[in-house]
Protein backbone atom coordinates (compact mmCIF):
# COMPACT_ATOMS: atom_id res chain seq x y z
CA UNK A 1 0.00 0.00 0.00
CA UNK A 2 2.89 2.38 0.71
CA UNK A 3 4.16 2.11 -2.87
CA UNK A 4 0.66 2.57 -4.29
CA UNK A 5 0.33 5.75 -2.25
CA UNK A 6 3.74 6.92 -3.50
CA UNK A 7 2.79 6.28 -7.13
CA UNK A 8 -0.45 8.22 -6.62
CA UNK A 9 1.43 11.09 -4.97
CA UNK A 10 3.90 11.35 -7.83
CA UNK A 11 1.14 11.19 -10.44
CA UNK A 12 -0.65 13.96 -8.53
CA UNK A 13 2.49 16.09 -8.35
CA UNK A 14 3.40 15.71 -12.02
CA UNK A 15 -0.21 15.85 -13.24
CA UNK A 16 -1.10 19.06 -11.41
CA UNK A 17 2.11 20.70 -12.69
CA UNK A 18 1.28 19.81 -16.28
CA UNK A 19 -2.41 20.71 -15.96
CA UNK A 20 -1.91 24.07 -14.25
CA UNK A 21 1.05 25.08 -16.42
CA UNK A 22 -0.65 24.33 -19.73
CA UNK A 23 -4.34 23.49 -20.41
CA UNK A 24 -5.73 25.09 -17.23
CA UNK A 25 -3.42 28.10 -17.00
CA UNK A 26 -5.33 30.52 -19.25
CA UNK A 27 -8.67 29.81 -17.57
CA UNK A 28 -7.25 30.19 -14.06
CA UNK A 29 -5.43 33.42 -14.95
CA UNK A 30 -8.64 34.78 -16.49
CA UNK A 31 -10.57 33.94 -13.33
CA UNK A 32 -8.17 35.08 -10.59
CA UNK A 33 -5.42 37.02 -12.34
CA UNK A 34 -1.72 36.33 -12.77
CA UNK A 35 -0.88 36.93 -9.10
CA UNK A 36 -3.75 34.72 -7.98
CA UNK A 37 -2.58 32.02 -10.37
CA UNK A 38 0.96 32.13 -8.98
CA UNK A 39 -0.39 31.81 -5.42
CA UNK A 40 -2.70 28.93 -6.37
CA UNK A 41 0.05 27.19 -8.37
CA UNK A 42 2.51 27.49 -5.49
CA UNK A 43 -0.02 26.24 -2.94
CA UNK A 44 -1.02 23.21 -5.02
CA UNK A 45 2.64 22.43 -5.77
CA UNK A 46 3.53 22.63 -2.06
CA UNK A 47 0.66 20.35 -1.05
CA UNK A 48 1.47 17.79 -3.76
CA UNK A 49 5.16 17.85 -2.87
CA UNK A 50 4.30 17.32 0.79
CA UNK A 51 2.24 14.28 -0.22
CA UNK A 52 5.22 12.93 -2.18
CA UNK A 53 7.53 13.52 0.79
CA UNK A 54 5.37 11.74 3.35
CA UNK A 55 4.58 8.90 0.95
CA UNK A 56 8.30 8.54 0.18
CA UNK A 57 9.31 8.38 3.84
CA UNK A 58 6.59 5.80 4.54
CA UNK A 59 7.70 3.50 1.68
CA UNK A 60 10.32 0.76 2.20
CA UNK A 61 13.98 1.72 1.85
CA UNK A 62 16.61 -0.55 0.33
CA UNK A 63 14.16 -3.06 -1.14
CA UNK A 64 16.09 -3.39 -4.43
CA UNK A 65 19.50 -5.08 -4.79
CA UNK A 66 21.36 -2.01 -6.06
CA UNK A 67 23.77 -1.82 -8.98
CA UNK A 68 27.00 -1.86 -6.99
CA UNK A 69 30.04 0.30 -7.58
CA UNK A 70 29.43 0.42 -11.34
CA UNK A 71 26.02 1.93 -10.77
CA UNK A 72 27.38 4.41 -8.26
CA UNK A 73 30.17 5.42 -10.65
CA UNK A 74 27.62 6.07 -13.43
CA UNK A 75 25.37 7.99 -11.03
CA UNK A 76 28.31 10.12 -9.90
CA UNK A 77 29.29 10.87 -13.50
CA UNK A 78 25.69 11.96 -14.24
CA UNK A 79 25.33 14.14 -11.16
CA UNK A 80 28.24 16.49 -11.83
CA UNK A 81 27.02 17.81 -15.21
CA UNK A 82 23.51 17.96 -13.71
CA UNK A 83 24.76 20.42 -11.09
CA UNK A 84 26.63 22.49 -13.69
CA UNK A 85 23.49 22.75 -15.85
CA UNK A 86 21.30 23.65 -12.87
CA UNK A 87 23.59 26.42 -11.65
CA UNK A 88 24.12 27.85 -15.13
CA UNK A 89 20.39 27.90 -15.83
CA UNK A 90 19.76 30.52 -13.13
CA UNK A 91 21.39 33.34 -15.11
CA UNK A 92 20.25 34.78 -18.43
CA UNK A 93 17.49 32.21 -18.86
CA UNK A 94 14.60 33.46 -21.06
CA UNK A 95 12.46 30.54 -19.90
CA UNK A 96 12.24 32.14 -16.45
CA UNK A 97 9.37 34.62 -15.93
CA UNK A 98 11.37 37.86 -15.82
CA UNK A 99 10.89 41.25 -17.53
CA UNK A 100 14.14 40.65 -19.47
CA UNK A 101 12.99 37.34 -20.97
CA UNK A 102 12.42 38.61 -24.54
CA UNK A 103 15.73 40.46 -24.62
CA UNK A 104 17.50 37.37 -23.31
CA UNK A 105 15.83 35.24 -25.99
CA UNK A 106 17.11 37.57 -28.71
CA UNK A 107 20.68 37.52 -27.37
CA UNK A 108 23.32 35.01 -28.45
CA UNK A 109 23.34 31.85 -26.32
CA UNK A 110 26.08 31.79 -23.71
CA UNK A 111 27.31 29.28 -21.16
CA UNK A 112 25.02 26.33 -20.54
CA UNK A 113 22.60 27.58 -23.20
CA UNK A 114 25.14 26.55 -25.81
CA UNK A 115 24.42 23.02 -24.60
CA UNK A 116 20.62 23.17 -24.41
CA UNK A 117 17.93 25.82 -24.08
CA UNK A 118 16.54 23.83 -21.13
CA UNK A 119 19.58 23.39 -18.84
CA UNK A 120 17.50 23.41 -15.67
CA UNK A 121 15.20 20.68 -16.96
CA UNK A 122 18.06 18.54 -18.24
CA UNK A 123 19.86 19.01 -14.92
CA UNK A 124 16.84 17.58 -13.14
CA UNK A 125 16.60 14.84 -15.76
CA UNK A 126 20.22 13.76 -15.22
CA UNK A 127 19.73 13.89 -11.45
CA UNK A 128 16.66 11.65 -11.84
CA UNK A 129 18.52 9.19 -14.06
CA UNK A 130 21.39 9.01 -11.56
CA UNK A 131 18.96 7.87 -8.87
CA UNK A 132 17.33 5.30 -11.14
CA UNK A 133 20.72 3.85 -12.08
CA UNK A 134 21.72 3.05 -8.49
CA UNK A 135 18.66 0.75 -8.26
CA UNK A 136 18.54 0.97 -4.47
CA UNK A 137 14.78 1.11 -3.76
CA UNK A 138 11.42 1.26 -5.46
CA UNK A 139 10.60 4.52 -3.68
CA UNK A 140 13.68 6.19 -5.13
CA UNK A 141 13.10 4.75 -8.61
CA UNK A 142 9.42 5.74 -8.72
CA UNK A 143 10.03 9.28 -7.52
CA UNK A 144 13.08 9.84 -9.71
CA UNK A 145 11.20 8.56 -12.76
CA UNK A 146 8.34 10.97 -12.06
CA UNK A 147 10.72 13.91 -11.65
CA UNK A 148 12.47 12.98 -14.89
CA UNK A 149 9.18 12.89 -16.77
CA UNK A 150 8.18 16.23 -15.27
CA UNK A 151 11.45 17.82 -16.36
CA UNK A 152 11.94 16.42 -19.86
CA UNK A 153 8.34 16.24 -21.04
CA UNK A 154 7.67 19.52 -19.26
CA UNK A 155 10.42 21.26 -21.21
CA UNK A 156 8.80 20.21 -24.49
CA UNK A 157 5.48 21.61 -23.29
CA UNK A 158 7.28 24.73 -22.09
CA UNK A 159 8.46 25.35 -25.66
CA UNK A 160 4.85 25.44 -26.82
CA UNK A 161 3.81 27.75 -23.99
CA UNK A 162 6.69 30.15 -24.61
CA UNK A 163 5.92 30.19 -28.34
CA UNK A 164 2.43 31.43 -27.47
CA UNK A 165 3.59 33.91 -24.82
CA UNK A 166 6.74 35.30 -26.43
CA UNK A 167 6.11 34.83 -30.16
CA UNK A 168 9.03 35.74 -32.41
CA UNK A 169 11.45 36.18 -29.52
CA UNK A 170 11.08 32.54 -28.49
CA UNK A 171 11.15 31.38 -32.12
CA UNK A 172 14.50 33.17 -32.48
CA UNK A 173 15.76 31.51 -29.28
CA UNK A 174 14.71 28.09 -30.56
CA UNK A 175 16.54 28.69 -33.85
CA UNK A 176 19.79 29.35 -31.98
CA UNK A 177 19.54 26.60 -29.35
CA UNK A 178 18.74 22.91 -29.04
CA UNK A 179 16.26 20.93 -26.96
CA UNK A 180 18.60 17.91 -26.98
CA UNK A 181 21.87 18.60 -25.15
CA UNK A 182 25.02 19.06 -27.19
CA UNK A 183 27.28 17.27 -24.73
CA UNK A 184 30.39 18.23 -26.65
CA UNK A 185 29.76 21.81 -25.57
CA UNK A 186 29.87 21.05 -21.82
CA UNK A 187 33.25 22.74 -21.44
CA UNK A 188 31.65 25.94 -22.77
CA UNK A 189 29.34 26.11 -19.75
CA UNK A 190 31.66 28.71 -18.26
CA UNK A 191 34.01 28.99 -15.30
CA UNK A 192 31.32 30.17 -12.87
CA UNK A 193 28.90 27.34 -13.73
CA UNK A 194 31.63 24.72 -13.43
CA UNK A 195 33.09 26.10 -10.19
CA UNK A 196 29.70 26.55 -8.52
CA UNK A 197 28.42 23.26 -9.93
CA UNK A 198 31.43 21.43 -8.47
CA UNK A 199 30.84 23.06 -5.09
CA UNK A 200 27.17 22.10 -5.17
CA UNK A 201 28.09 18.57 -6.28
CA UNK A 202 30.42 18.05 -3.32
CA UNK A 203 27.99 19.65 -0.87
CA UNK A 204 24.89 17.71 -1.91
CA UNK A 205 26.65 14.36 -2.18
CA UNK A 206 28.16 14.93 1.27
CA UNK A 207 24.68 15.73 2.65
CA UNK A 208 23.62 12.25 1.56
CA UNK A 209 25.57 10.94 4.56
CA UNK A 210 23.92 12.83 7.48
CA UNK A 211 20.49 13.16 5.81
CA UNK A 212 20.05 9.82 4.08
CA UNK A 213 22.68 7.66 5.73
CA UNK A 214 24.13 6.85 2.30
CA UNK A 215 27.60 7.70 1.02
CA UNK A 216 27.17 9.21 -2.43
CA UNK A 217 29.39 10.72 -5.09
CA UNK A 218 33.13 10.65 -4.54
CA UNK A 219 32.55 10.27 -0.79
CA UNK A 220 31.90 6.57 -1.38
CA UNK A 221 35.55 6.08 -2.32
CA UNK A 222 37.40 8.82 -0.41
mmCIF file of C-alpha atoms in Angstrom:
data_model
loop_
_atom_site.group_PDB
_atom_site.id
_atom_site.type_symbol
_atom_site.label_atom_id
_atom_site.label_comp_id
_atom_site.label_asym_id
_atom_site.label_seq_id
_atom_site.Cartn_x
_atom_site.Cartn_y
_atom_site.Cartn_z
ATOM 1 C CA UNK A 1 0.000 0.000 0.000
ATOM 2 C CA UNK A 2 2.886 2.378 0.705
ATOM 3 C CA UNK A 3 4.164 2.112 -2.866
ATOM 4 C CA UNK A 4 0.655 2.568 -4.295
ATOM 5 C CA UNK A 5 0.331 5.748 -2.249
ATOM 6 C CA UNK A 6 3.737 6.918 -3.502
ATOM 7 C CA UNK A 7 2.789 6.282 -7.134
ATOM 8 C CA UNK A 8 -0.451 8.216 -6.623
ATOM 9 C CA UNK A 9 1.431 11.087 -4.970
ATOM 10 C CA UNK A 10 3.901 11.355 -7.828
ATOM 11 C CA UNK A 11 1.138 11.191 -10.437
ATOM 12 C CA UNK A 12 -0.646 13.956 -8.531
ATOM 13 C CA UNK A 13 2.488 16.095 -8.346
ATOM 14 C CA UNK A 14 3.396 15.709 -12.018
ATOM 15 C CA UNK A 15 -0.205 15.847 -13.240
ATOM 16 C CA UNK A 16 -1.096 19.062 -11.414
ATOM 17 C CA UNK A 17 2.109 20.702 -12.688
ATOM 18 C CA UNK A 18 1.275 19.807 -16.282
ATOM 19 C CA UNK A 19 -2.405 20.708 -15.965
ATOM 20 C CA UNK A 20 -1.912 24.068 -14.251
ATOM 21 C CA UNK A 21 1.047 25.078 -16.424
ATOM 22 C CA UNK A 22 -0.655 24.332 -19.732
ATOM 23 C CA UNK A 23 -4.339 23.486 -20.408
ATOM 24 C CA UNK A 24 -5.734 25.089 -17.225
ATOM 25 C CA UNK A 25 -3.419 28.101 -17.002
ATOM 26 C CA UNK A 26 -5.330 30.516 -19.250
ATOM 27 C CA UNK A 27 -8.670 29.806 -17.568
ATOM 28 C CA UNK A 28 -7.250 30.186 -14.058
ATOM 29 C CA UNK A 29 -5.432 33.422 -14.945
ATOM 30 C CA UNK A 30 -8.643 34.776 -16.494
ATOM 31 C CA UNK A 31 -10.568 33.938 -13.329
ATOM 32 C CA UNK A 32 -8.170 35.079 -10.588
ATOM 33 C CA UNK A 33 -5.416 37.022 -12.338
ATOM 34 C CA UNK A 34 -1.715 36.332 -12.772
ATOM 35 C CA UNK A 35 -0.884 36.928 -9.096
ATOM 36 C CA UNK A 36 -3.746 34.725 -7.985
ATOM 37 C CA UNK A 37 -2.578 32.023 -10.369
ATOM 38 C CA UNK A 38 0.958 32.127 -8.977
ATOM 39 C CA UNK A 39 -0.386 31.814 -5.420
ATOM 40 C CA UNK A 40 -2.695 28.929 -6.372
ATOM 41 C CA UNK A 41 0.052 27.190 -8.367
ATOM 42 C CA UNK A 42 2.507 27.495 -5.492
ATOM 43 C CA UNK A 43 -0.016 26.236 -2.942
ATOM 44 C CA UNK A 44 -1.019 23.210 -5.020
ATOM 45 C CA UNK A 45 2.643 22.431 -5.768
ATOM 46 C CA UNK A 46 3.531 22.629 -2.063
ATOM 47 C CA UNK A 47 0.659 20.350 -1.054
ATOM 48 C CA UNK A 48 1.465 17.794 -3.764
ATOM 49 C CA UNK A 49 5.162 17.848 -2.871
ATOM 50 C CA UNK A 50 4.304 17.323 0.794
ATOM 51 C CA UNK A 51 2.240 14.282 -0.219
ATOM 52 C CA UNK A 52 5.219 12.931 -2.182
ATOM 53 C CA UNK A 53 7.535 13.524 0.786
ATOM 54 C CA UNK A 54 5.368 11.744 3.354
ATOM 55 C CA UNK A 55 4.575 8.896 0.947
ATOM 56 C CA UNK A 56 8.299 8.543 0.182
ATOM 57 C CA UNK A 57 9.311 8.384 3.838
ATOM 58 C CA UNK A 58 6.595 5.797 4.538
ATOM 59 C CA UNK A 59 7.696 3.499 1.685
ATOM 60 C CA UNK A 60 10.318 0.759 2.203
ATOM 61 C CA UNK A 61 13.983 1.724 1.850
ATOM 62 C CA UNK A 62 16.609 -0.546 0.327
ATOM 63 C CA UNK A 63 14.158 -3.055 -1.144
ATOM 64 C CA UNK A 64 16.087 -3.392 -4.434
ATOM 65 C CA UNK A 65 19.504 -5.080 -4.785
ATOM 66 C CA UNK A 66 21.359 -2.009 -6.061
ATOM 67 C CA UNK A 67 23.767 -1.824 -8.983
ATOM 68 C CA UNK A 68 26.998 -1.859 -6.986
ATOM 69 C CA UNK A 69 30.036 0.304 -7.579
ATOM 70 C CA UNK A 70 29.431 0.423 -11.339
ATOM 71 C CA UNK A 71 26.015 1.930 -10.767
ATOM 72 C CA UNK A 72 27.375 4.413 -8.256
ATOM 73 C CA UNK A 73 30.165 5.416 -10.654
ATOM 74 C CA UNK A 74 27.621 6.074 -13.428
ATOM 75 C CA UNK A 75 25.374 7.992 -11.027
ATOM 76 C CA UNK A 76 28.311 10.121 -9.896
ATOM 77 C CA UNK A 77 29.289 10.867 -13.496
ATOM 78 C CA UNK A 78 25.695 11.959 -14.235
ATOM 79 C CA UNK A 79 25.335 14.141 -11.156
ATOM 80 C CA UNK A 80 28.245 16.489 -11.825
ATOM 81 C CA UNK A 81 27.016 17.814 -15.210
ATOM 82 C CA UNK A 82 23.512 17.961 -13.708
ATOM 83 C CA UNK A 83 24.760 20.421 -11.085
ATOM 84 C CA UNK A 84 26.630 22.487 -13.691
ATOM 85 C CA UNK A 85 23.491 22.752 -15.845
ATOM 86 C CA UNK A 86 21.301 23.649 -12.866
ATOM 87 C CA UNK A 87 23.593 26.423 -11.647
ATOM 88 C CA UNK A 88 24.123 27.853 -15.125
ATOM 89 C CA UNK A 89 20.388 27.898 -15.829
ATOM 90 C CA UNK A 90 19.759 30.521 -13.132
ATOM 91 C CA UNK A 91 21.388 33.336 -15.108
ATOM 92 C CA UNK A 92 20.247 34.782 -18.429
ATOM 93 C CA UNK A 93 17.492 32.208 -18.860
ATOM 94 C CA UNK A 94 14.602 33.462 -21.061
ATOM 95 C CA UNK A 95 12.458 30.536 -19.897
ATOM 96 C CA UNK A 96 12.242 32.142 -16.449
ATOM 97 C CA UNK A 97 9.367 34.620 -15.927
ATOM 98 C CA UNK A 98 11.365 37.861 -15.816
ATOM 99 C CA UNK A 99 10.889 41.253 -17.529
ATOM 100 C CA UNK A 100 14.140 40.646 -19.467
ATOM 101 C CA UNK A 101 12.991 37.337 -20.972
ATOM 102 C CA UNK A 102 12.415 38.614 -24.538
ATOM 103 C CA UNK A 103 15.728 40.464 -24.620
ATOM 104 C CA UNK A 104 17.504 37.369 -23.309
ATOM 105 C CA UNK A 105 15.830 35.241 -25.993
ATOM 106 C CA UNK A 106 17.112 37.574 -28.707
ATOM 107 C CA UNK A 107 20.683 37.515 -27.365
ATOM 108 C CA UNK A 108 23.320 35.012 -28.452
ATOM 109 C CA UNK A 109 23.345 31.846 -26.323
ATOM 110 C CA UNK A 110 26.077 31.786 -23.709
ATOM 111 C CA UNK A 111 27.311 29.280 -21.157
ATOM 112 C CA UNK A 112 25.018 26.332 -20.536
ATOM 113 C CA UNK A 113 22.602 27.584 -23.204
ATOM 114 C CA UNK A 114 25.139 26.545 -25.807
ATOM 115 C CA UNK A 115 24.418 23.018 -24.597
ATOM 116 C CA UNK A 116 20.618 23.166 -24.415
ATOM 117 C CA UNK A 117 17.925 25.820 -24.079
ATOM 118 C CA UNK A 118 16.542 23.828 -21.128
ATOM 119 C CA UNK A 119 19.576 23.394 -18.845
ATOM 120 C CA UNK A 120 17.504 23.407 -15.670
ATOM 121 C CA UNK A 121 15.204 20.678 -16.955
ATOM 122 C CA UNK A 122 18.059 18.541 -18.241
ATOM 123 C CA UNK A 123 19.865 19.009 -14.925
ATOM 124 C CA UNK A 124 16.836 17.579 -13.140
ATOM 125 C CA UNK A 125 16.596 14.836 -15.765
ATOM 126 C CA UNK A 126 20.220 13.759 -15.222
ATOM 127 C CA UNK A 127 19.729 13.889 -11.448
ATOM 128 C CA UNK A 128 16.659 11.648 -11.836
ATOM 129 C CA UNK A 129 18.524 9.193 -14.063
ATOM 130 C CA UNK A 130 21.389 9.011 -11.559
ATOM 131 C CA UNK A 131 18.956 7.874 -8.871
ATOM 132 C CA UNK A 132 17.333 5.302 -11.140
ATOM 133 C CA UNK A 133 20.718 3.851 -12.078
ATOM 134 C CA UNK A 134 21.725 3.049 -8.490
ATOM 135 C CA UNK A 135 18.659 0.752 -8.264
ATOM 136 C CA UNK A 136 18.540 0.972 -4.466
ATOM 137 C CA UNK A 137 14.781 1.113 -3.764
ATOM 138 C CA UNK A 138 11.419 1.256 -5.458
ATOM 139 C CA UNK A 139 10.595 4.519 -3.675
ATOM 140 C CA UNK A 140 13.679 6.194 -5.134
ATOM 141 C CA UNK A 141 13.100 4.749 -8.608
ATOM 142 C CA UNK A 142 9.420 5.742 -8.717
ATOM 143 C CA UNK A 143 10.026 9.285 -7.517
ATOM 144 C CA UNK A 144 13.084 9.844 -9.713
ATOM 145 C CA UNK A 145 11.195 8.565 -12.763
ATOM 146 C CA UNK A 146 8.337 10.974 -12.063
ATOM 147 C CA UNK A 147 10.719 13.912 -11.648
ATOM 148 C CA UNK A 148 12.473 12.984 -14.895
ATOM 149 C CA UNK A 149 9.175 12.892 -16.774
ATOM 150 C CA UNK A 150 8.176 16.234 -15.270
ATOM 151 C CA UNK A 151 11.451 17.820 -16.364
ATOM 152 C CA UNK A 152 11.940 16.424 -19.858
ATOM 153 C CA UNK A 153 8.335 16.240 -21.035
ATOM 154 C CA UNK A 154 7.673 19.521 -19.257
ATOM 155 C CA UNK A 155 10.422 21.262 -21.213
ATOM 156 C CA UNK A 156 8.795 20.211 -24.489
ATOM 157 C CA UNK A 157 5.480 21.610 -23.289
ATOM 158 C CA UNK A 158 7.283 24.729 -22.091
ATOM 159 C CA UNK A 159 8.464 25.346 -25.656
ATOM 160 C CA UNK A 160 4.846 25.440 -26.823
ATOM 161 C CA UNK A 161 3.810 27.748 -23.987
ATOM 162 C CA UNK A 162 6.694 30.145 -24.611
ATOM 163 C CA UNK A 163 5.923 30.188 -28.336
ATOM 164 C CA UNK A 164 2.434 31.434 -27.475
ATOM 165 C CA UNK A 165 3.586 33.910 -24.819
ATOM 166 C CA UNK A 166 6.744 35.303 -26.432
ATOM 167 C CA UNK A 167 6.109 34.830 -30.157
ATOM 168 C CA UNK A 168 9.033 35.740 -32.413
ATOM 169 C CA UNK A 169 11.448 36.183 -29.517
ATOM 170 C CA UNK A 170 11.082 32.539 -28.491
ATOM 171 C CA UNK A 171 11.152 31.383 -32.119
ATOM 172 C CA UNK A 172 14.495 33.169 -32.482
ATOM 173 C CA UNK A 173 15.757 31.508 -29.279
ATOM 174 C CA UNK A 174 14.714 28.092 -30.556
ATOM 175 C CA UNK A 175 16.535 28.685 -33.845
ATOM 176 C CA UNK A 176 19.788 29.348 -31.981
ATOM 177 C CA UNK A 177 19.540 26.601 -29.353
ATOM 178 C CA UNK A 178 18.740 22.906 -29.036
ATOM 179 C CA UNK A 179 16.264 20.930 -26.962
ATOM 180 C CA UNK A 180 18.599 17.914 -26.985
ATOM 181 C CA UNK A 181 21.869 18.605 -25.147
ATOM 182 C CA UNK A 182 25.024 19.064 -27.186
ATOM 183 C CA UNK A 183 27.276 17.267 -24.732
ATOM 184 C CA UNK A 184 30.388 18.232 -26.654
ATOM 185 C CA UNK A 185 29.761 21.809 -25.565
ATOM 186 C CA UNK A 186 29.867 21.054 -21.820
ATOM 187 C CA UNK A 187 33.250 22.741 -21.437
ATOM 188 C CA UNK A 188 31.653 25.936 -22.765
ATOM 189 C CA UNK A 189 29.337 26.109 -19.755
ATOM 190 C CA UNK A 190 31.662 28.710 -18.256
ATOM 191 C CA UNK A 191 34.007 28.990 -15.296
ATOM 192 C CA UNK A 192 31.323 30.169 -12.867
ATOM 193 C CA UNK A 193 28.898 27.336 -13.733
ATOM 194 C CA UNK A 194 31.633 24.720 -13.425
ATOM 195 C CA UNK A 195 33.090 26.100 -10.191
ATOM 196 C CA UNK A 196 29.700 26.549 -8.519
ATOM 197 C CA UNK A 197 28.424 23.258 -9.928
ATOM 198 C CA UNK A 198 31.431 21.429 -8.468
ATOM 199 C CA UNK A 199 30.845 23.064 -5.091
ATOM 200 C CA UNK A 200 27.171 22.100 -5.174
ATOM 201 C CA UNK A 201 28.086 18.573 -6.284
ATOM 202 C CA UNK A 202 30.421 18.047 -3.323
ATOM 203 C CA UNK A 203 27.992 19.653 -0.866
ATOM 204 C CA UNK A 204 24.890 17.712 -1.911
ATOM 205 C CA UNK A 205 26.654 14.361 -2.180
ATOM 206 C CA UNK A 206 28.157 14.935 1.268
ATOM 207 C CA UNK A 207 24.681 15.726 2.653
ATOM 208 C CA UNK A 208 23.623 12.248 1.564
ATOM 209 C CA UNK A 209 25.574 10.940 4.558
ATOM 210 C CA UNK A 210 23.918 12.827 7.479
ATOM 211 C CA UNK A 211 20.492 13.164 5.810
ATOM 212 C CA UNK A 212 20.052 9.817 4.077
ATOM 213 C CA UNK A 213 22.682 7.659 5.725
ATOM 214 C CA UNK A 214 24.131 6.845 2.298
ATOM 215 C CA UNK A 215 27.601 7.702 1.023
ATOM 216 C CA UNK A 216 27.167 9.212 -2.426
ATOM 217 C CA UNK A 217 29.388 10.716 -5.085
ATOM 218 C CA UNK A 218 33.125 10.648 -4.543
ATOM 219 C CA UNK A 219 32.553 10.273 -0.788
ATOM 220 C CA UNK A 220 31.899 6.567 -1.384
ATOM 221 C CA UNK A 221 35.548 6.080 -2.315
ATOM 222 C CA UNK A 222 37.398 8.819 -0.411
#
